[in-house]
Coordinates of C-alpha atoms in Angstrom, one line a residue:
M1224 CA 145.4 237.0 36.3
D1225 CA 144.0 233.7 37.6
R1226 CA 144.8 232.4 41.0
K1227 CA 147.4 229.9 39.9
N1228 CA 149.4 232.5 38.2
L1229 CA 149.0 234.6 41.2
V1230 CA 150.5 231.8 43.2
K1231 CA 153.4 231.5 41.0
K1232 CA 154.0 235.2 41.1
V1233 CA 154.0 235.1 44.9
F1234 CA 156.0 232.0 45.7
D1235 CA 158.5 231.9 42.8
R1236 CA 161.8 233.7 42.8
S1237 CA 163.4 231.8 39.8
N1238 CA 164.0 235.2 38.0
E1239 CA 166.6 236.0 40.6
L1240 CA 168.4 232.5 39.9
R1241 CA 170.1 233.5 36.7
I1242 CA 173.9 234.0 36.1
D1243 CA 173.4 237.5 34.9
V1244 CA 172.1 238.4 38.5
S1245 CA 175.2 239.5 40.3
R1246 CA 174.1 238.1 43.8
Y1247 CA 173.5 234.6 42.4
E1248 CA 176.7 234.7 40.4
R1249 CA 178.8 235.6 43.4
Y1250 CA 177.0 232.8 45.5
L1251 CA 177.8 230.3 42.7
V1252 CA 181.6 231.2 42.6
K1253 CA 181.9 231.2 46.4
L1254 CA 180.3 227.9 46.6
F1255 CA 182.4 226.3 43.8
D1256 CA 185.6 227.8 45.2
F1257 CA 184.8 226.7 48.7
L1258 CA 184.2 223.0 47.7
L1259 CA 187.2 223.1 45.4
E1260 CA 189.4 224.3 48.3
H1261 CA 188.0 221.7 50.6
D1262 CA 189.1 219.1 47.9
K1263 CA 192.4 220.8 47.6
Y1264 CA 192.1 220.5 43.9
Q1265 CA 195.4 222.6 43.3
S1266 CA 197.4 220.1 45.3
D1267 CA 196.3 217.0 43.4
S1268 CA 198.8 214.2 44.3
S1269 CA 197.9 212.2 41.3
I1270 CA 198.9 214.7 38.3
F1271 CA 202.6 213.9 37.8
P1272 CA 204.6 214.3 35.7
S1273 CA 203.2 217.9 35.7
N1274 CA 204.3 218.5 32.1
I1275 CA 202.1 215.7 30.7
Y1276 CA 199.0 217.0 32.7
N1277 CA 199.6 220.5 31.4
R1278 CA 198.5 219.3 27.9
K1279 CA 195.1 220.3 26.6
V1280 CA 192.5 217.3 26.4
E1281 CA 189.0 216.9 25.5
A1282 CA 186.5 215.2 27.7
S1283 CA 182.7 214.3 28.0
I1284 CA 180.2 214.2 30.8
I1285 CA 177.8 211.3 30.2
A1286 CA 174.7 210.2 32.1
K1287 CA 174.6 206.8 33.8
S1288 CA 171.1 206.9 34.8
D1289 CA 167.7 208.3 33.7
G1290 CA 166.4 211.5 34.8
V1291 CA 165.9 215.3 34.2
V1292 CA 168.7 217.7 33.6
S1293 CA 169.0 221.1 35.3
C1294 CA 171.5 223.9 36.1
T1295 CA 173.6 223.3 32.8
E1296 CA 174.2 226.9 32.5
E1297 CA 175.6 227.0 36.0
V1298 CA 177.9 224.0 35.3
K1299 CA 179.2 225.7 32.1
F1300 CA 179.7 229.0 33.9
L1301 CA 181.5 227.3 36.9
L1302 CA 183.9 225.4 34.5
N1303 CA 184.6 228.4 32.5
T1304 CA 185.9 230.1 35.7
K1305 CA 188.6 227.6 35.7
S1306 CA 189.6 228.0 32.1
I1307 CA 187.7 225.1 30.8
D1308 CA 185.6 225.4 27.6
V1309 CA 182.2 223.8 27.6
K1310 CA 179.7 222.9 24.9
L1311 CA 176.1 222.1 26.2
M1312 CA 174.5 219.0 24.5
K1313 CA 171.4 219.0 26.6
K1314 CA 169.1 221.8 27.9
D1315 CA 167.5 222.4 31.4
G1316 CA 164.4 220.4 31.8
E1317 CA 165.4 217.8 29.1
K1318 CA 165.0 214.1 29.9
I1319 CA 168.0 212.1 29.6
G1320 CA 168.9 208.4 29.7
R1321 CA 171.9 206.3 30.4
G1322 CA 174.7 206.9 27.8
N1323 CA 173.5 210.3 26.8
L1324 CA 176.2 212.9 26.4
V1325 CA 175.4 216.1 28.4
F1326 CA 178.5 218.2 28.1
E1327 CA 181.6 218.3 25.9
I1328 CA 184.6 220.0 27.7
S1329 CA 188.2 221.0 26.9
G1330 CA 191.0 222.4 28.8
K1331 CA 194.3 221.5 30.5
A1332 CA 194.2 218.0 31.8
K1333 CA 195.2 219.1 35.3
D1334 CA 192.4 221.7 35.4
I1335 CA 189.7 219.2 34.3
L1336 CA 190.9 216.4 36.7
G1337 CA 191.1 219.1 39.6
V1338 CA 187.4 220.0 39.3
E1339 CA 186.0 216.5 38.2
R1340 CA 184.8 215.4 41.5
T1341 CA 183.4 218.8 42.7
I1342 CA 181.5 219.6 39.5
L1343 CA 180.0 216.2 39.2
N1344 CA 178.9 216.2 42.9
I1345 CA 177.0 219.5 42.3
F1346 CA 175.6 218.3 38.9
Q1347 CA 174.5 215.0 40.1
R1348 CA 172.7 216.5 43.2
V1349 CA 170.7 219.1 41.3
C1350 CA 169.7 216.7 38.5
G1351 CA 168.5 214.3 41.2
I1352 CA 166.4 217.2 42.7
S1353 CA 164.9 218.2 39.4
T1354 CA 164.1 214.5 38.6
D1355 CA 162.2 214.0 41.8
T1356 CA 160.5 217.3 41.4
H1357 CA 159.4 216.4 37.9
L1358 CA 157.9 213.3 39.3
L1359 CA 155.7 215.0 41.8
V1360 CA 154.7 217.8 39.3
E1361 CA 153.5 215.2 37.0
K1362 CA 151.4 213.5 39.7
I1363 CA 149.5 216.6 40.4
K1364 CA 149.4 218.3 37.1
K1365 CA 145.7 218.1 36.8
F1366 CA 145.2 220.1 39.9
D1367 CA 145.8 223.9 40.4
T1368 CA 148.2 223.0 43.3
M1369 CA 151.9 223.8 42.8
I1370 CA 154.9 222.3 44.5
A1371 CA 157.5 224.4 46.4
A1372 CA 160.9 223.7 47.8
T1373 CA 161.6 224.3 51.5
R1374 CA 164.6 225.4 53.5
K1375 CA 166.0 222.0 53.5
T1376 CA 168.8 222.4 51.0
L1377 CA 172.4 221.4 51.1
L1378 CA 174.1 223.5 48.6
G1379 CA 171.6 226.5 48.7
N1380 CA 169.9 228.3 46.0
I1381 CA 171.2 226.2 43.1
E1382 CA 169.0 223.5 44.4
K1383 CA 166.1 225.9 44.4
K1384 CA 167.0 226.5 40.6
A1385 CA 166.8 222.6 40.1
V1386 CA 163.3 222.7 41.6
S1387 CA 162.2 225.6 39.3
V1388 CA 163.7 223.9 36.2
A1389 CA 161.3 220.9 36.7
G1390 CA 158.2 223.1 37.2
G1391 CA 158.3 223.7 41.0
L1392 CA 158.3 227.0 42.9
T1393 CA 161.4 228.3 44.7
H1394 CA 159.4 229.8 47.7
R1395 CA 161.6 232.3 49.5
L1396 CA 165.3 232.4 48.7
N1397 CA 166.5 233.9 52.0
L1398 CA 165.4 235.2 55.3
Y1399 CA 164.9 238.8 53.9
D1400 CA 162.8 238.3 50.8
S1401 CA 159.7 237.1 52.7
A1402 CA 158.5 236.8 56.2
M1403 CA 157.5 233.4 57.7
L1404 CA 156.3 233.1 61.3
K1405 CA 156.6 229.4 62.1
D1406 CA 156.5 227.4 65.4
N1407 CA 159.6 228.9 67.1
H1408 CA 158.5 232.5 66.2
L1409 CA 155.1 231.9 67.5
K1410 CA 156.4 230.3 70.7
I1411 CA 158.5 233.4 71.4
L1412 CA 155.6 235.7 70.5
S1413 CA 153.5 233.9 73.0
I1414 CA 155.8 234.1 76.0
S1415 CA 154.2 237.3 77.3
E1416 CA 150.8 235.8 76.9
D1417 CA 149.5 238.8 75.2
E1418 CA 147.2 237.6 72.4
K1419 CA 147.8 240.8 70.4
N1420 CA 151.6 240.1 69.9
L1421 CA 151.1 238.0 66.8
E1422 CA 149.0 240.8 65.2
L1423 CA 151.4 243.5 66.3
A1424 CA 154.2 241.4 64.9
I1425 CA 152.5 241.2 61.5
K1426 CA 151.7 244.7 61.3
E1427 CA 155.3 245.7 62.0
I1428 CA 156.7 243.2 59.5
L1429 CA 154.5 244.8 56.8
V1430 CA 156.0 248.3 57.3
K1431 CA 159.6 247.3 57.8
N1432 CA 160.5 245.9 54.4
D1433 CA 159.4 247.5 51.3
E1434 CA 160.7 244.5 49.1
L1435 CA 158.8 241.8 51.1
G1436 CA 157.3 239.2 48.8
F1437 CA 154.9 237.8 51.3
V1438 CA 154.0 237.1 54.9
E1439 CA 153.3 233.6 55.9
V1440 CA 152.0 232.2 59.2
E1441 CA 152.1 228.5 60.2
V1442 CA 149.1 227.1 62.0
K1443 CA 148.8 223.6 63.6
T1444 CA 145.1 223.5 64.7
P1445 CA 141.8 224.9 63.4
V1446 CA 141.7 227.2 66.4
E1447 CA 145.1 228.7 65.3
F1448 CA 143.9 228.9 61.7
N1449 CA 140.8 230.9 62.8
K1450 CA 142.9 233.3 65.0
V1451 CA 145.2 234.0 62.1
M1452 CA 142.4 234.4 59.5
K1453 CA 140.9 236.9 61.8
I1454 CA 144.1 238.9 61.8
A1455 CA 144.6 238.6 58.1
T1456 CA 141.1 239.8 57.4
A1457 CA 141.5 242.8 59.7
I1458 CA 144.9 244.3 58.7
S1459 CA 145.6 246.3 55.7
Q1460 CA 147.4 244.0 53.3
R1461 CA 149.9 245.7 50.9
I1462 CA 151.5 242.4 50.1
P1463 CA 150.3 238.8 49.9
F1464 CA 149.4 236.8 53.0
A1465 CA 149.6 233.1 53.3
I1466 CA 148.6 230.5 55.9
M1467 CA 150.6 227.3 56.1
F1468 CA 148.7 224.1 57.3
D1469 CA 151.4 222.2 59.3
H1470 CA 150.8 218.4 59.5
F1471 CA 147.0 218.9 58.8
K1472 CA 145.1 215.9 57.4
P1473 CA 144.0 216.7 53.8
D1474 CA 140.4 216.2 54.5
L1475 CA 140.5 218.8 57.3
I1476 CA 142.2 221.3 55.0
F1477 CA 139.5 220.7 52.4
N1478 CA 136.8 221.4 54.7
I1479 CA 138.5 224.5 56.2
I1480 CA 139.2 225.9 52.6
E1481 CA 135.7 225.2 51.3
D1482 CA 134.4 227.2 54.2
V1483 CA 136.6 230.1 53.4
K1484 CA 135.4 230.1 49.8
K1485 CA 131.9 231.0 50.9
S1486 CA 133.4 234.4 51.4
P1487 CA 135.1 235.1 47.8
D1488 CA 136.5 238.5 48.9
V1489 CA 138.3 236.8 51.8
Y1490 CA 139.4 233.7 49.8
S1491 CA 140.9 236.0 47.1
K1492 CA 143.1 237.7 49.5
I1493 CA 144.8 234.6 51.3
F1494 CA 147.0 231.9 49.8
F1495 CA 147.0 228.5 51.4
E1496 CA 150.0 226.0 51.8
A1497 CA 150.3 222.6 53.1
S1498 CA 153.5 221.2 54.6
G1499 CA 154.8 218.3 56.9
N1500 CA 155.9 215.0 55.7
I1501 CA 154.4 215.4 52.3
N1502 CA 155.9 213.0 49.7
E1503 CA 155.1 211.0 46.5
N1504 CA 152.7 208.7 48.4
N1505 CA 150.4 211.3 49.7
I1506 CA 150.9 214.5 47.5
V1507 CA 147.8 213.8 45.3
E1508 CA 145.6 213.9 48.5
Y1509 CA 147.0 217.2 49.4
A1510 CA 146.5 218.6 46.0
E1511 CA 142.9 217.5 46.3
S1512 CA 142.4 219.4 49.6
G1513 CA 142.4 222.7 47.6
V1514 CA 145.8 224.4 48.8
D1515 CA 147.6 226.7 46.5
V1516 CA 151.0 225.2 47.4
V1517 CA 152.3 222.1 48.8
S1518 CA 155.9 222.6 50.3
T1519 CA 158.0 219.6 50.8
G1520 CA 161.5 218.8 51.9
Y1521 CA 161.3 215.6 50.2
I1522 CA 162.5 216.9 46.8
T1523 CA 165.7 218.2 48.5
H1524 CA 166.6 216.3 51.7
S1525 CA 165.5 212.9 50.2
A1526 CA 166.5 213.4 46.5
K1527 CA 168.8 210.7 45.1
S1528 CA 171.7 212.0 43.1
L1529 CA 171.7 211.0 39.4
D1530 CA 174.8 209.2 38.2
F1531 CA 177.2 210.9 35.7
T1532 CA 180.7 210.2 34.7
L1533 CA 183.4 212.4 33.1
L1534 CA 185.6 210.7 30.6
I1535 CA 188.7 211.9 28.8
N1536 CA 188.1 211.3 25.1

């Protein structure tokens, strides 16, 4: 398996983001029900006389802007839980334009109107994320570097699904599936001033969780990088090990990785990630640095929602 496919295997959990996976299904239902309850959808003050709004109607969800569609199966599933029938007109990853029909739906008028705001809010956001992710993926498609989502999500793992649909990596989905030692962890480990604490922590992590996807340690300086590399090459690795360059300049990363490549056996065992204020304006420079993964909060915390409308036919 080549390195890029190994990177995808290590940093992508999209196979767990399917409706037939019970944990993901439960999360979707809880999220939808929470948002609907917040909106008091069953107490809509606008749907009177009630006998009229009990009638079955048909409606359409139509795009009002250009972008990339994602999470259509999730939308269908969630609407089905509220007795609304759905026909998909577009597939995940498909490009859409203003006026494109994305869903045909049917059900009681009161049910459709009750979920309208919530389902559009979800769908607009995930499509905005997939659109921005697609833009970045296209920018660096000639490189081996891949894009990953970070922890900065609003709705949780459905946003990671949107990243995956557009060709990005999910990274870890929760605190359990992989171990990441970042600035606050490292600060706590350094309190006793015992230089062996980090190595001891990594060794214990490696034996505590049999399902661990990877271990990753953040570094902020070349000195910290050298320390972590020494640990990584000394310990027995039964799972992938990654080092995250936090706010490093691309040219510095390039020089460091080129130096590691002089020892092919070492390079083959370590994955490299860049993070810290990476966006559409500088992502090519980071891809050129030779990192395996660029993680960016830009595709989630700064994504602009696509615009859709739901219209009764």
